[in-house]
Short mmCIF file of C-alpha atoms in Angstrom, two decimals:
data_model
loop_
_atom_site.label_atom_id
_atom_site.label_comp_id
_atom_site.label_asym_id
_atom_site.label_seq_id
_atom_site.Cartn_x
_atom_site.Cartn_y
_atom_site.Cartn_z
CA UNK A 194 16.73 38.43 12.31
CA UNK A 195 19.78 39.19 10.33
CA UNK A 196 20.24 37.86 7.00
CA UNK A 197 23.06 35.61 7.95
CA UNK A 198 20.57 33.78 10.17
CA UNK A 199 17.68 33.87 7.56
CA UNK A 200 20.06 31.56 5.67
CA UNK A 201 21.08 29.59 8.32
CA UNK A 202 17.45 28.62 8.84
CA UNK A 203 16.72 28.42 5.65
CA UNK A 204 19.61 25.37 5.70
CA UNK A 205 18.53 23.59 8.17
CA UNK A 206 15.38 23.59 7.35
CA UNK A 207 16.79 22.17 3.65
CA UNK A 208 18.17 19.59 5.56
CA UNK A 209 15.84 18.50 7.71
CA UNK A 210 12.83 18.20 4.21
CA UNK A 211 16.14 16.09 2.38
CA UNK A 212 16.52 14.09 5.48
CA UNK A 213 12.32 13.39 5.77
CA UNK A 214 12.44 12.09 1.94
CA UNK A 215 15.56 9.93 2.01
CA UNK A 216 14.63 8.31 5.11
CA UNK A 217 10.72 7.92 3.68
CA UNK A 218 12.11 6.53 0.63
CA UNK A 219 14.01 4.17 2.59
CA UNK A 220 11.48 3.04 5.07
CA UNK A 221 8.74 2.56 1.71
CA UNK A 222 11.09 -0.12 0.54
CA UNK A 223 11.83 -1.90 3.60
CA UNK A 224 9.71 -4.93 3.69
CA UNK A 225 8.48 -6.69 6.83
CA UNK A 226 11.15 -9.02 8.56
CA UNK A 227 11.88 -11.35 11.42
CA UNK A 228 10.38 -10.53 14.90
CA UNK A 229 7.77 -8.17 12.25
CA UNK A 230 5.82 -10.82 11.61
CA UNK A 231 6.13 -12.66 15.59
CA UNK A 232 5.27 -9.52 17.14
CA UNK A 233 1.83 -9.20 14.66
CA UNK A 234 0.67 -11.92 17.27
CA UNK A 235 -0.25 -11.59 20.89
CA UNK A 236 2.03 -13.14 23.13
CA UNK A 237 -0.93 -14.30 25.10
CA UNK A 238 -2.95 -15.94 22.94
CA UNK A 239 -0.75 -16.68 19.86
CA UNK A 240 -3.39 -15.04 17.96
CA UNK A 241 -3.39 -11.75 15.05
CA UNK A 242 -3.34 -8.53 17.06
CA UNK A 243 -6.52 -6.48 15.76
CA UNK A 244 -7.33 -4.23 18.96
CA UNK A 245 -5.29 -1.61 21.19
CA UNK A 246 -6.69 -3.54 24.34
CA UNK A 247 -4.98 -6.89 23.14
CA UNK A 248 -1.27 -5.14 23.47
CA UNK A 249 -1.87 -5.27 27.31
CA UNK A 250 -2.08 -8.97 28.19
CA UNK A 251 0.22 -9.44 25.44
CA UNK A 252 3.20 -7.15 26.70
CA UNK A 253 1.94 -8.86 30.31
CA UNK A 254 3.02 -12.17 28.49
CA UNK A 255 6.30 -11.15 26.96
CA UNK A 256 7.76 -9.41 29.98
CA UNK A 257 7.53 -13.03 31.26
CA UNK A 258 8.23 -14.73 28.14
CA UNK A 259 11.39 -12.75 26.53
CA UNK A 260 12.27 -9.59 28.11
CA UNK A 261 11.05 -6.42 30.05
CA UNK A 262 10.98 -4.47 26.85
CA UNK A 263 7.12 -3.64 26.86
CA UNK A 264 7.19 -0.31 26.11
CA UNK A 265 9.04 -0.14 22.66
CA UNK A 266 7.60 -3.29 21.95
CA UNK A 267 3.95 -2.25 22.67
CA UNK A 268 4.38 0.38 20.02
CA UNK A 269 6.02 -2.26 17.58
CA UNK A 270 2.47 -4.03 18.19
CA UNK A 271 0.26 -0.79 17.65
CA UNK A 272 2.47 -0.20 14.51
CA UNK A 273 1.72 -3.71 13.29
CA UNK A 274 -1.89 -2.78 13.55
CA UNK A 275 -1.95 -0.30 10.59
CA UNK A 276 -1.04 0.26 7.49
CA UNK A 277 2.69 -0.04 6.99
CA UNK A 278 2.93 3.73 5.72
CA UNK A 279 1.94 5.20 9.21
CA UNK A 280 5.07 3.84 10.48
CA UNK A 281 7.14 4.73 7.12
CA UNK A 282 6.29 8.36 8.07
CA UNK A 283 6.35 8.86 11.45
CA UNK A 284 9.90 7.03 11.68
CA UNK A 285 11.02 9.29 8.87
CA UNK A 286 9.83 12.17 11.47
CA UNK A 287 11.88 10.60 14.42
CA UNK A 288 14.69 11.14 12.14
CA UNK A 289 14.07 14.58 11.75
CA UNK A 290 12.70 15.02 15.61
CA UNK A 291 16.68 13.94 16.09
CA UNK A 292 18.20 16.30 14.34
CA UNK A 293 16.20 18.85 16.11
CA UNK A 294 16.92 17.38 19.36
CA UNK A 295 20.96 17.54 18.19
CA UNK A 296 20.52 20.98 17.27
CA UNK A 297 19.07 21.62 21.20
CA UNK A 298 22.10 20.10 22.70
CA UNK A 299 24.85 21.74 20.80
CA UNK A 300 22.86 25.01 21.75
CA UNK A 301 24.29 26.89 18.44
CA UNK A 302 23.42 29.06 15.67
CA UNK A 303 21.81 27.59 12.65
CA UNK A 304 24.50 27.79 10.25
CA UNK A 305 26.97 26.24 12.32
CA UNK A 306 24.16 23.57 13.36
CA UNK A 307 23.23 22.72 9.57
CA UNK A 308 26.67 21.63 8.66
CA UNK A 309 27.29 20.23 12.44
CA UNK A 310 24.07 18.27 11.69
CA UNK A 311 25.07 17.07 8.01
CA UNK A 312 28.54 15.95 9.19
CA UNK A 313 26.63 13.84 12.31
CA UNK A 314 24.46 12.11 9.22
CA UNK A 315 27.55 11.58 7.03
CA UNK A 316 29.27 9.84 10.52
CA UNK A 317 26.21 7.98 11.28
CA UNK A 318 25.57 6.50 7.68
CA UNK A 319 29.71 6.01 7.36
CA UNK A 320 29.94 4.11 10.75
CA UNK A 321 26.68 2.54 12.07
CA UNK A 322 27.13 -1.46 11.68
CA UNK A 323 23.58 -3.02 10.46
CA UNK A 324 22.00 0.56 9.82
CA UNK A 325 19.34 -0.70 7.93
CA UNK A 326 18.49 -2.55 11.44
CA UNK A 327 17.74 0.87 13.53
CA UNK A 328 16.47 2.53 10.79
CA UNK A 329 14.83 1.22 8.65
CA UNK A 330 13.72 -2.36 10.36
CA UNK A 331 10.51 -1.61 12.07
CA UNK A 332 10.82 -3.52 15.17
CA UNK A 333 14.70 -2.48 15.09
CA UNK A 334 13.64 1.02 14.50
CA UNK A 335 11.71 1.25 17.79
CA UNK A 336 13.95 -0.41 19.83
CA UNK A 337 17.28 1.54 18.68
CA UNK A 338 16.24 5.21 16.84
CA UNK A 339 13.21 5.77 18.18
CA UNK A 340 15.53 4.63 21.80
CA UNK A 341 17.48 7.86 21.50
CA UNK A 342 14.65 10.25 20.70
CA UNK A 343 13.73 9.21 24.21
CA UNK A 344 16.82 9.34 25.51
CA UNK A 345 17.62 13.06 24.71
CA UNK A 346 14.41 13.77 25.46
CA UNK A 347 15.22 12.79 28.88
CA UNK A 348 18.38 14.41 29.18
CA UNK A 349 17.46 17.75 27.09
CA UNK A 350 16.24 19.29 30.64
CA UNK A 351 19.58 18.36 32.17
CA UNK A 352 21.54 19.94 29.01
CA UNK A 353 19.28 22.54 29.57
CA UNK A 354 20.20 23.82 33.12
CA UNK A 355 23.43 22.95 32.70
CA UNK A 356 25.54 25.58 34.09
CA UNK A 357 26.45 28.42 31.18
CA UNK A 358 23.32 27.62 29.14
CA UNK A 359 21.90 30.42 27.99
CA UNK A 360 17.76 29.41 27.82
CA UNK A 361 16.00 27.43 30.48
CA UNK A 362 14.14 24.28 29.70
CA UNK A 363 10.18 25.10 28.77
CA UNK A 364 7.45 24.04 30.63
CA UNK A 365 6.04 21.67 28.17
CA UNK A 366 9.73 20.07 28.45
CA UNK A 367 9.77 20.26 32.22
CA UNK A 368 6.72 18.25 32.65
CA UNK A 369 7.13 15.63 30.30
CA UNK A 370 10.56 15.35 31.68
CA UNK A 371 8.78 12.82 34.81
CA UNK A 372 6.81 10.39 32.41
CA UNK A 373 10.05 10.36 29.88
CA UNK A 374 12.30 9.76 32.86
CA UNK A 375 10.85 6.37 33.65
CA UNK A 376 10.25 5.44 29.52
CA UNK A 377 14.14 6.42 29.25
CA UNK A 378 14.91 3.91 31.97
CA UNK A 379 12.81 1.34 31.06
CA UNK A 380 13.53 1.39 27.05
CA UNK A 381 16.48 -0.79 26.77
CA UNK A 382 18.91 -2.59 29.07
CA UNK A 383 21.68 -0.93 27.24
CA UNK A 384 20.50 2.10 26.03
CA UNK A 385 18.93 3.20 29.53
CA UNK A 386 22.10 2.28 31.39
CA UNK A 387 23.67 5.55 29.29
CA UNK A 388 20.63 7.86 29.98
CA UNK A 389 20.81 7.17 33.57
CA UNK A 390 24.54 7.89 33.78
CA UNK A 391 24.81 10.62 31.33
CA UNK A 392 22.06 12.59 33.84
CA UNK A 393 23.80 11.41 37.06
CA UNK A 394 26.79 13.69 35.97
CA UNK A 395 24.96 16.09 34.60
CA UNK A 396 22.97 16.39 37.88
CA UNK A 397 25.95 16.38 39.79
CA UNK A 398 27.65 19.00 38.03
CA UNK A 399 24.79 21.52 38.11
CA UNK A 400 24.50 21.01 41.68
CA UNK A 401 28.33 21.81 42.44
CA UNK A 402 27.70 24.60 40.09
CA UNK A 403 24.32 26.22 41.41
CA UNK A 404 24.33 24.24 44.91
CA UNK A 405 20.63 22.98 44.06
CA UNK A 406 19.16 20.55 41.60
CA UNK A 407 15.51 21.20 41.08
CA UNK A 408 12.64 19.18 42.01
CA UNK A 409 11.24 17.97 38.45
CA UNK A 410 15.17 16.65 37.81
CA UNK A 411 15.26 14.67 40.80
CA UNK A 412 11.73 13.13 40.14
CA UNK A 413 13.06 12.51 36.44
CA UNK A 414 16.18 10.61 37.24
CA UNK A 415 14.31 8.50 40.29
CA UNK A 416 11.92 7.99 37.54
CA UNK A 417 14.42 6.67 35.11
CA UNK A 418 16.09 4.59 37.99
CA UNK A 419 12.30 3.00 38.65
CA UNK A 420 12.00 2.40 34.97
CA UNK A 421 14.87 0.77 34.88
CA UNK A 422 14.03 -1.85 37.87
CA UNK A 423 11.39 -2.42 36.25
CA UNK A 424 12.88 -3.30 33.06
CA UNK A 425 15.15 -5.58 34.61
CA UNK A 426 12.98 -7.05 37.11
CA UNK A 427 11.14 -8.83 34.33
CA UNK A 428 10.74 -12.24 35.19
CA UNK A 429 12.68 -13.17 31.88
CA UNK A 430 14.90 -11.12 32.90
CA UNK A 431 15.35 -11.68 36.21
CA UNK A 432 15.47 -15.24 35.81
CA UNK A 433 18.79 -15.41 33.58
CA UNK A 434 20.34 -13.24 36.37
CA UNK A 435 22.10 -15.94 37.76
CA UNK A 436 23.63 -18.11 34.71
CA UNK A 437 26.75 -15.69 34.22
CA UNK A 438 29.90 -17.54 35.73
CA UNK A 439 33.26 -16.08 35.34
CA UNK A 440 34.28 -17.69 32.24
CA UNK A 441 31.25 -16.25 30.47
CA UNK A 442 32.07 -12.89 31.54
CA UNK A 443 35.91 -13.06 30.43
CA UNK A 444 33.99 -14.56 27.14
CA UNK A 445 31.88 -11.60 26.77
CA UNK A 446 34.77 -9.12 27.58
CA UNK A 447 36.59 -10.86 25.27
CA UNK A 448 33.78 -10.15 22.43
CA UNK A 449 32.76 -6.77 22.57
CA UNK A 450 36.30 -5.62 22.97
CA UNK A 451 37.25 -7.35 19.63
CA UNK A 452 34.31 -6.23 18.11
CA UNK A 453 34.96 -2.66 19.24
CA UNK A 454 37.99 -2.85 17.75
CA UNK A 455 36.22 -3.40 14.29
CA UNK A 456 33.70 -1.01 14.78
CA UNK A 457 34.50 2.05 16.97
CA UNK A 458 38.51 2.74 15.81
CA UNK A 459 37.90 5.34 13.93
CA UNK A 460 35.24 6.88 15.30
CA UNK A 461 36.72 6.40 18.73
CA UNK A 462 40.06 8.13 16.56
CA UNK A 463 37.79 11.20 15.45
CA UNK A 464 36.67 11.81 19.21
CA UNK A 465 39.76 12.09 20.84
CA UNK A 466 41.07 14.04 18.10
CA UNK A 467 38.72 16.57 17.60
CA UNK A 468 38.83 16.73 21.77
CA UNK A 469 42.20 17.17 22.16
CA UNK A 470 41.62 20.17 19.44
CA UNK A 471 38.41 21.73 21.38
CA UNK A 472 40.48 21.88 24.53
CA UNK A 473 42.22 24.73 23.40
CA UNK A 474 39.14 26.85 23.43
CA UNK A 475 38.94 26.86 26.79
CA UNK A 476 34.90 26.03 27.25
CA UNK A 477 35.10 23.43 29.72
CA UNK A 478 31.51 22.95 30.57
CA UNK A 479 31.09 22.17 26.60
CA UNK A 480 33.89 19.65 27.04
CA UNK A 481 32.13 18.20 30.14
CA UNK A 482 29.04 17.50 28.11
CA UNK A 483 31.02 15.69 25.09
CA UNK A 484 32.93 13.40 27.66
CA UNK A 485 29.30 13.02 29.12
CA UNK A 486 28.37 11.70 26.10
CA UNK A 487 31.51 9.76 25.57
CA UNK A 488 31.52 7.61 28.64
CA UNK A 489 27.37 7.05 28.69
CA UNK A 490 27.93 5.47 25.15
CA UNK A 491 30.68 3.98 26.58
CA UNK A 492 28.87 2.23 29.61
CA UNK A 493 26.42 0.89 26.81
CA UNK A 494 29.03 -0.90 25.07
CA UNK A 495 30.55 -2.26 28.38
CA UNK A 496 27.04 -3.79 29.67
CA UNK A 497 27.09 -6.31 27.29
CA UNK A 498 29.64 -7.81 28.63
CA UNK A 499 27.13 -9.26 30.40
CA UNK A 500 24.73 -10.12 27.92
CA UNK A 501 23.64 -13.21 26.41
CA UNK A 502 24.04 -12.50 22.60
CA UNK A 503 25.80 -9.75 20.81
CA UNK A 504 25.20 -8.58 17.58
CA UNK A 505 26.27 -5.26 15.62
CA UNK A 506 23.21 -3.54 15.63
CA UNK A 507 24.06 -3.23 19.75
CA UNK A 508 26.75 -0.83 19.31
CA UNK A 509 24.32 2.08 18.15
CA UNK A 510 23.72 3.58 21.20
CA UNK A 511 27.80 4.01 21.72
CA UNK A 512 27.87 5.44 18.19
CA UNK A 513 25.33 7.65 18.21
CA UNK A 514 26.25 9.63 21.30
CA UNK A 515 30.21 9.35 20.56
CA UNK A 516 29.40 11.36 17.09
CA UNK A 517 27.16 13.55 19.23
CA UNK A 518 30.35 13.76 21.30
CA UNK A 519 32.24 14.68 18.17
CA UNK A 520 29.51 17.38 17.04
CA UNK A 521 30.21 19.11 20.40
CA UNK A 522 33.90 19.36 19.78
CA UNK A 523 33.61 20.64 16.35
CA UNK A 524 31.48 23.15 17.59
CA UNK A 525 34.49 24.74 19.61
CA UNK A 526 36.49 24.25 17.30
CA UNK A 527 34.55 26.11 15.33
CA UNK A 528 34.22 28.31 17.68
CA UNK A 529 37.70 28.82 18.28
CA UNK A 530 37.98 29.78 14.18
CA UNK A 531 38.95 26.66 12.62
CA UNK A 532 35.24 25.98 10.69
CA UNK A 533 37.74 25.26 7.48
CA UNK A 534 38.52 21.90 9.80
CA UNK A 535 35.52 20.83 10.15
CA UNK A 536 34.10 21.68 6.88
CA UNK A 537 36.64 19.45 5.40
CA UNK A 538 36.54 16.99 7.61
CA UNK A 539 32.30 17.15 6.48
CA UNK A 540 33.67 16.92 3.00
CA UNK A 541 35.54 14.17 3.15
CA UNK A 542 32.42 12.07 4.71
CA UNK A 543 30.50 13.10 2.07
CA UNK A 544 32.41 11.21 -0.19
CA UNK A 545 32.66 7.89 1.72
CA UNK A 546 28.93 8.57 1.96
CA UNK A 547 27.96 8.79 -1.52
CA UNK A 548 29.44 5.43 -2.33
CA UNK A 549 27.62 3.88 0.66
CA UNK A 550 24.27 5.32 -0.37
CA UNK A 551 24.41 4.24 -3.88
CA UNK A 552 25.32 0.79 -3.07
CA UNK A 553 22.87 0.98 0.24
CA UNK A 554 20.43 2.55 -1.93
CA UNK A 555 20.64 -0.70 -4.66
CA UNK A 556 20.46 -3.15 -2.13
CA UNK A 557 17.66 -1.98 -0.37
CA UNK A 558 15.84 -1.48 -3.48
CA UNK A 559 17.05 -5.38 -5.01
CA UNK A 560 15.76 -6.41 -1.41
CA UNK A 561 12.23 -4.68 -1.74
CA UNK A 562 11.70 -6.30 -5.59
CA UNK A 563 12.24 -9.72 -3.83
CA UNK A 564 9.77 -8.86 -1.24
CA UNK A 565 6.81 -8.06 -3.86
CA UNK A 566 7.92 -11.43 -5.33
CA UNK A 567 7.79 -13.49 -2.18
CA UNK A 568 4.30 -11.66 -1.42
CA UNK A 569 3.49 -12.77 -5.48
CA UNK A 570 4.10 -16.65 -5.00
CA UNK A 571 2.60 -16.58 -1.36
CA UNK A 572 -0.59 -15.09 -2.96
CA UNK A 573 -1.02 -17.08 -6.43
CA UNK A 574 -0.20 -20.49 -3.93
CA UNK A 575 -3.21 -19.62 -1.81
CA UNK A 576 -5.45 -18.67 -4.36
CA UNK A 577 -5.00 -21.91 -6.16
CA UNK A 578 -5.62 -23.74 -1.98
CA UNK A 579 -1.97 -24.38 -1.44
CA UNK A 580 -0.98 -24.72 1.78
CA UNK A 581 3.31 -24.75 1.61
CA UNK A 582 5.17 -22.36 -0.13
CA UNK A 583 8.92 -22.59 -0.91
CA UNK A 584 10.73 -18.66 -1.80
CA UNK A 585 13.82 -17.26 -2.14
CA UNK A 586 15.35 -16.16 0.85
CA UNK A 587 16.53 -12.85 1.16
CA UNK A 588 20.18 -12.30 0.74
CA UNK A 589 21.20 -8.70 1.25
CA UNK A 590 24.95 -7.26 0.51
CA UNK A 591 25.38 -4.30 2.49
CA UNK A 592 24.50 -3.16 5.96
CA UNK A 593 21.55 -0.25 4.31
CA UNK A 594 19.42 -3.21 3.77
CA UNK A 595 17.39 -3.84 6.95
CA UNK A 596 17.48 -7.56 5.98
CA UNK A 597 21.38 -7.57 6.76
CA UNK A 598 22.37 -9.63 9.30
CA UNK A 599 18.40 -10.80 10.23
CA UNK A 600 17.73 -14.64 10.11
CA UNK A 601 14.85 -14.91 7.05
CA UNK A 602 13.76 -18.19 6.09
CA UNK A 603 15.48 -21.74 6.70
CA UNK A 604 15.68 -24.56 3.98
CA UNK A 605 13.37 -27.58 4.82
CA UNK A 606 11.99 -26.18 8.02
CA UNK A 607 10.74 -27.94 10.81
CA UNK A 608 7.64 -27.17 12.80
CA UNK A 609 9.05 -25.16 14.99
CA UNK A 610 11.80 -22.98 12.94
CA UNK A 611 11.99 -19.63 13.39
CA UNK A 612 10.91 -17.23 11.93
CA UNK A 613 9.89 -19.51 9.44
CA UNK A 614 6.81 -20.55 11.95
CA UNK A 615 6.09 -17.05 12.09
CA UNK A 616 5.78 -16.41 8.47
CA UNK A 617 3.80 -19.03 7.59
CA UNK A 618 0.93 -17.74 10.63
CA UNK A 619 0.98 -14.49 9.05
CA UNK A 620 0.29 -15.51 5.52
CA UNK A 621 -2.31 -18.26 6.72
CA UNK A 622 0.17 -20.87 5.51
CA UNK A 623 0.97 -24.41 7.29
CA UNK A 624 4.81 -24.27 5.64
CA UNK A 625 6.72 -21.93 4.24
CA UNK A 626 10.88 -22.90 3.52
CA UNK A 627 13.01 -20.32 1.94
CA UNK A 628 15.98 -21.57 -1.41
CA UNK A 629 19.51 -19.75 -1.61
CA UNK A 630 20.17 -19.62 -5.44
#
């Protein structure tokens, strides 16, 4: 190993122990919210979850209930088991478990793939609406972060034998390709739509290219398919099929594309951009892959047209693999000599990113303080046999703060308020209402 590459290792391994902490740290202060404290009870019997075996009739009961979701969800309910600092640090490893899954896929050296890898965490911290939400949330967390661990998972193999790759997929990888295939699929409505299609055209192109596909990626992607029927066979599901009428669909257009507008300009900008500069170097299977990416996050965006509700935390699948996009055309641009491009370009991030962290950084902090409060009064009310408990409701200020954005308690609830009901079952409460100062 050269010393060149001792260094480069040496970097990303840096990174990856910086990105471990500041995600920890993070996590630590994020309090329990919203669905948190509904998914600590079993769909099925409206009771505490306090056993592994009680997940199973309770996933049984929300596939008919809310969604098809069981899988993330199932692990939202083993999380809610334990102690809150098992999840703090294995989600603070799925961060890291991404960046080594990003460093897979672009398929270079270290030191290019340490500042490749910075500049992705600069663009995802810069331009991820409600990132507290998929990050830090821990019911968000599962559903969205932990999402595109499995998600690249799944399509690693693909990347993998993708014609001009230097390294075949591993055994290990191979195998768990099947099992990951249908989890992919079956993950989230969204999400799994952009799996699916990012590994039909990645099958498709390795089969014009070596005339054969092989068995394991066929199972994998019929597996993925299957997962998602499944997913959206749920009789929740299934059963608000049929409401969409024309007008709702011209609604929904209407909505995401003036949302995307908000949200994806620049980034959207940055991608065709930095394409439009990669072309030049005349790698064309490294282009396929980052319009791969491009359209699968994409097709996410463009299936909630269809949706019921729409809220900012849905566009992080389409971010996520559009800077992934991006990452893949810096890398031939860097390729192609210009790394002084992209290591400004990283530079200038940094700096929109240091204000954001600070002021993320505060929030999330101010939010935690309010949470040990909260916890305080609920504790001194029920030690003195109190049965209603009025608290300030949180009232976060950036998008860091996984309260952003999340309904937290009403004023002068009724019975049935939400999450307000919720609360109040997990502290052993009858009432709980929530004051805006």
């Amino acid at each position: 190993m050269t010393l060149k590459s001792q260094c480069g290792k040496k970097g990303f391994s840096a990174f990856l122990l910086i990105l471990f902490i500041v995600l920890l740290g993070f996590n630590i202060l994020t309090p329990m919210l919203a669905d948190d404290f509904s998914y600590s009870f079993s769909f099925d019997t409206d009771t505490r979850i306090e056993h592994i075996r009680e997940i199973f009739p309770s996933m049984t009961a929300h596939r008919s209930m809310l969604n098809g979701r069981v899988i993330p969800h199932a692990f939202v309910q083993l999380f809610l088991m334990m102690p809150k600092i098992v999840f703090n640090v294995f989600n603070a490893l799925n961060a890291v478990f991404l960046a080594v899954l990003v460093y897979f896929i672009l398929g270079t050296n270290f030191r290019r793939c340490s500042l490749l890898c910075l500049c992705g965490a600069f663009m995802l911290w810069n331009f991820t609406p409600a990132f507290g939400q998929n990050f830090f949330w821990l019911d968000g967390a599962v559903n969205y972060s932990w999402a595109i661990t499995v998600f690249l998972l799944f399509l690693l193999p693909y990347i993998r034998d993708f014609p001009g790759r230097k390294s075949a997929p591993s055994a290990l990888l191979t195998v768990l390709s099947v099992p990951f295939g249908f989890a992919a699929g079956s993950w989230s409505e969204n999400g799994s739509i952009a799996a699916i299609f990012a590994a039909v055209c990645l099958s498709v192109l390795i089969y014009i290219k070596e005339k054969k596909i092989s068995l394991p990626r066929i199972l994998s992607l019929l597996f993925a398919i299957a997962g998602f029927v499944f997913l959206m066979s749920a009789p929740a599901t299934a059963g608000r099929a049929g409401e969409m009428s024309l007008s709702a669909i011209a609604s929904g257009l209407k909505n995401v594309v003036g949302e995307s507008q908000k949200v994806l300009l620049i980034p959207y900008i940055i991608y065709f951009v930095s394409f439009f500069l990669a072309f030049s170097s005349g790698d064309r299977k490294k282009l396929a892959l980052s319009a791969i990416f491009f359209l699968a996050g994409l097709g996410s965006l463009c299936s909630f047209v269809f949706a019921n509700y729409f809220t900012p935390r849905h566009f992080f699948v389409t971010i996520v693999f559009t800077i992934i996009a991006v990452l893949i055309n810096f890398d031939l641009i860097m390729e192609a000599g210009s790394k002084k491009l992209v290591q400004g370009f990283t530079a200038a991030c940094a700096v929109v990113f240091a204000f954001n962290f600070v002021l993320g950084a505060i929030d999330t902090a101010v939010i935690f303080g309010k949470s040990l409060e909260r916890r305080r009064l609920i504790a001194d009310a029920l030690s003195r046999g109190e049965k209603t408990v009025c608290v300030e409701a949180y009232q976060p200020s950036t998008p860091y703060s996984a309260a952003y954005g999340l309904e937290d308690l009403h004023p002068d609830p009724k019975s049935d308020t939400w999450p307000n009901i919720s609360i109040a079952m997990y502290y052993g409460l009858d009432m709980i209402e929530g004051y805006y100062p």
